[in-house]
């Protein structure tokens, strides 16, 4: 357990450290570019060198910025011991929207747990009374949850027990997954977990024209790092 806690701490700090490296590289690059573009004191009276006209162009800062867009967790994982791969899992849930349930109180309707290589460790639908759930064509198309899914799923307590077993002594990666934990009847504070949204953020302008920093969505993370859109 101590090793898992140490891994969680290292994993949690890895994103911020990666971000610092990225910023430093960019800053050093722009400073070098700035120095290269500044003429020396004697440049106004010296003759240009014959090779100056055929020198290679210097890449712009934007070019370097594109080169360093690399998932930071891959660097972290590459530098870690091989056996650690079995101690890291990720999970996500889709939720059933009850007609008479407070908006922020959701129940899991499906759950999947995968390892660092994307292999499915556990996947299941959760049983609900379909008459109590609000279905929409658009919502079902996005979540993949239909009446048949919830009618023939497993009991919530059975799913919760199996997911909890997958989480034992693991570092759990998720994206805004506190709701997912609670929707399964699990308490996030009882597990070693890492929320990707604590690292990935993006600037935007809100409806009042104010510049703000928002947590990045799972969809945006997939599009940025895995070139997938859904």
PDB file of C-alpha atoms in Angstrom, residues 122-214:
ATOM      1  CA  UNK A 122     -14.292  -5.254 -16.221  1.00  0.00           C
ATOM      2  CA  UNK A 123     -17.335  -3.997 -18.100  1.00  0.00           C
ATOM      3  CA  UNK A 124     -21.009  -4.237 -17.240  1.00  0.00           C
ATOM      4  CA  UNK A 125     -24.426  -2.645 -17.499  1.00  0.00           C
ATOM      5  CA  UNK A 126     -26.302  -1.940 -14.277  1.00  0.00           C
ATOM      6  CA  UNK A 127     -29.887  -3.007 -13.727  1.00  0.00           C
ATOM      7  CA  UNK A 128     -32.561  -0.320 -13.226  1.00  0.00           C
ATOM      8  CA  UNK A 129     -36.332  -0.109 -13.541  1.00  0.00           C
ATOM      9  CA  UNK A 130     -36.627   1.402 -17.015  1.00  0.00           C
ATOM     10  CA  UNK A 131     -39.986   3.008 -16.117  1.00  0.00           C
ATOM     11  CA  UNK A 132     -38.203   5.231 -13.581  1.00  0.00           C
ATOM     12  CA  UNK A 133     -35.614   6.517 -16.053  1.00  0.00           C
ATOM     13  CA  UNK A 134     -35.933   9.396 -18.483  1.00  0.00           C
ATOM     14  CA  UNK A 135     -34.790   8.390 -21.986  1.00  0.00           C
ATOM     15  CA  UNK A 136     -34.284  10.712 -24.942  1.00  0.00           C
ATOM     16  CA  UNK A 137     -33.193   9.821 -28.455  1.00  0.00           C
ATOM     17  CA  UNK A 138     -30.251  12.216 -28.293  1.00  0.00           C
ATOM     18  CA  UNK A 139     -29.189  11.126 -24.813  1.00  0.00           C
ATOM     19  CA  UNK A 140     -29.283   7.437 -25.711  1.00  0.00           C
ATOM     20  CA  UNK A 141     -27.309   8.060 -28.907  1.00  0.00           C
ATOM     21  CA  UNK A 142     -24.551   9.741 -26.883  1.00  0.00           C
ATOM     22  CA  UNK A 143     -24.444   7.393 -23.893  1.00  0.00           C
ATOM     23  CA  UNK A 144     -25.438   4.126 -25.563  1.00  0.00           C
ATOM     24  CA  UNK A 145     -27.954   3.555 -22.766  1.00  0.00           C
ATOM     25  CA  UNK A 146     -31.346   2.204 -23.863  1.00  0.00           C
ATOM     26  CA  UNK A 147     -34.215   0.479 -22.085  1.00  0.00           C
ATOM     27  CA  UNK A 148     -32.806  -2.943 -22.896  1.00  0.00           C
ATOM     28  CA  UNK A 149     -29.463  -2.107 -21.297  1.00  0.00           C
ATOM     29  CA  UNK A 150     -30.922  -1.279 -17.910  1.00  0.00           C
ATOM     30  CA  UNK A 151     -33.473  -4.102 -17.912  1.00  0.00           C
ATOM     31  CA  UNK A 152     -30.887  -6.842 -18.277  1.00  0.00           C
ATOM     32  CA  UNK A 153     -27.940  -5.377 -16.377  1.00  0.00           C
ATOM     33  CA  UNK A 154     -26.408  -6.708 -13.177  1.00  0.00           C
ATOM     34  CA  UNK A 155     -27.488  -5.612  -9.714  1.00  0.00           C
ATOM     35  CA  UNK A 156     -25.831  -2.432  -8.473  1.00  0.00           C
ATOM     36  CA  UNK A 157     -24.344  -4.088  -5.384  1.00  0.00           C
ATOM     37  CA  UNK A 158     -22.728  -6.826  -7.511  1.00  0.00           C
ATOM     38  CA  UNK A 159     -21.231  -4.302  -9.932  1.00  0.00           C
ATOM     39  CA  UNK A 160     -20.007  -2.139  -7.055  1.00  0.00           C
ATOM     40  CA  UNK A 161     -18.267  -5.128  -5.435  1.00  0.00           C
ATOM     41  CA  UNK A 162     -16.491  -6.145  -8.657  1.00  0.00           C
ATOM     42  CA  UNK A 163     -15.385  -2.594  -9.485  1.00  0.00           C
ATOM     43  CA  UNK A 164     -14.121  -2.144  -5.922  1.00  0.00           C
ATOM     44  CA  UNK A 165     -12.080  -5.336  -6.338  1.00  0.00           C
ATOM     45  CA  UNK A 166     -10.521  -3.936  -9.547  1.00  0.00           C
ATOM     46  CA  UNK A 167      -9.601  -0.765  -7.644  1.00  0.00           C
ATOM     47  CA  UNK A 168      -7.906  -2.480  -4.700  1.00  0.00           C
ATOM     48  CA  UNK A 169      -4.276  -1.321  -4.289  1.00  0.00           C
ATOM     49  CA  UNK A 170      -4.404   0.510  -7.629  1.00  0.00           C
ATOM     50  CA  UNK A 171      -3.850   4.060  -8.848  1.00  0.00           C
ATOM     51  CA  UNK A 172      -7.153   4.997 -10.517  1.00  0.00           C
ATOM     52  CA  UNK A 173      -7.148   7.492 -13.390  1.00  0.00           C
ATOM     53  CA  UNK A 174     -10.369   9.303 -14.283  1.00  0.00           C
ATOM     54  CA  UNK A 175     -11.706  12.538 -15.708  1.00  0.00           C
ATOM     55  CA  UNK A 176     -14.018  14.368 -13.289  1.00  0.00           C
ATOM     56  CA  UNK A 177     -14.751  10.927 -11.885  1.00  0.00           C
ATOM     57  CA  UNK A 178     -16.023  11.890  -8.439  1.00  0.00           C
ATOM     58  CA  UNK A 179     -19.570  11.583  -9.790  1.00  0.00           C
ATOM     59  CA  UNK A 180     -18.723   8.186 -11.260  1.00  0.00           C
ATOM     60  CA  UNK A 181     -17.462   6.906  -7.909  1.00  0.00           C
ATOM     61  CA  UNK A 182     -20.574   8.136  -6.110  1.00  0.00           C
ATOM     62  CA  UNK A 183     -22.938   6.816  -8.803  1.00  0.00           C
ATOM     63  CA  UNK A 184     -21.597   3.331  -8.025  1.00  0.00           C
ATOM     64  CA  UNK A 185     -21.926   3.819  -4.288  1.00  0.00           C
ATOM     65  CA  UNK A 186     -18.140   4.139  -3.862  1.00  0.00           C
ATOM     66  CA  UNK A 187     -16.317   6.892  -1.982  1.00  0.00           C
ATOM     67  CA  UNK A 188     -13.464   8.458  -4.014  1.00  0.00           C
ATOM     68  CA  UNK A 189     -11.586   9.394  -0.841  1.00  0.00           C
ATOM     69  CA  UNK A 190     -11.103   5.714  -0.010  1.00  0.00           C
ATOM     70  CA  UNK A 191      -9.048   5.094  -3.162  1.00  0.00           C
ATOM     71  CA  UNK A 192      -5.761   6.340  -4.632  1.00  0.00           C
ATOM     72  CA  UNK A 193      -7.095   8.264  -7.602  1.00  0.00           C
ATOM     73  CA  UNK A 194      -5.875  10.882 -10.067  1.00  0.00           C
ATOM     74  CA  UNK A 195      -8.231  13.263 -11.901  1.00  0.00           C
ATOM     75  CA  UNK A 196      -6.913  14.306 -15.332  1.00  0.00           C
ATOM     76  CA  UNK A 197      -8.794  17.585 -14.974  1.00  0.00           C
ATOM     77  CA  UNK A 198      -6.474  18.661 -12.166  1.00  0.00           C
ATOM     78  CA  UNK A 199      -3.738  18.876 -14.795  1.00  0.00           C
ATOM     79  CA  UNK A 200      -5.400  19.632 -18.156  1.00  0.00           C
ATOM     80  CA  UNK A 201      -6.975  23.072 -18.417  1.00  0.00           C
ATOM     81  CA  UNK A 202      -7.751  25.380 -21.328  1.00  0.00           C
ATOM     82  CA  UNK A 203      -8.331  29.147 -21.667  1.00  0.00           C
ATOM     83  CA  UNK A 204     -11.621  30.453 -23.012  1.00  0.00           C
ATOM     84  CA  UNK A 205     -13.849  33.527 -22.993  1.00  0.00           C
ATOM     85  CA  UNK A 206     -17.081  33.152 -21.047  1.00  0.00           C
ATOM     86  CA  UNK A 207     -20.478  34.622 -21.865  1.00  0.00           C
ATOM     87  CA  UNK A 208     -19.486  37.897 -20.170  1.00  0.00           C
ATOM     88  CA  UNK A 209     -16.388  38.341 -22.324  1.00  0.00           C
ATOM     89  CA  UNK A 210     -14.045  37.501 -19.448  1.00  0.00           C
ATOM     90  CA  UNK A 211     -10.968  35.322 -19.982  1.00  0.00           C
ATOM     91  CA  UNK A 212     -11.206  32.236 -17.751  1.00  0.00           C
ATOM     92  CA  UNK A 213      -9.412  28.891 -17.362  1.00  0.00           C
ATOM     93  CA  UNK A 214     -11.658  25.844 -17.685  1.00  0.00           C
TER      94      UNK A 214
END
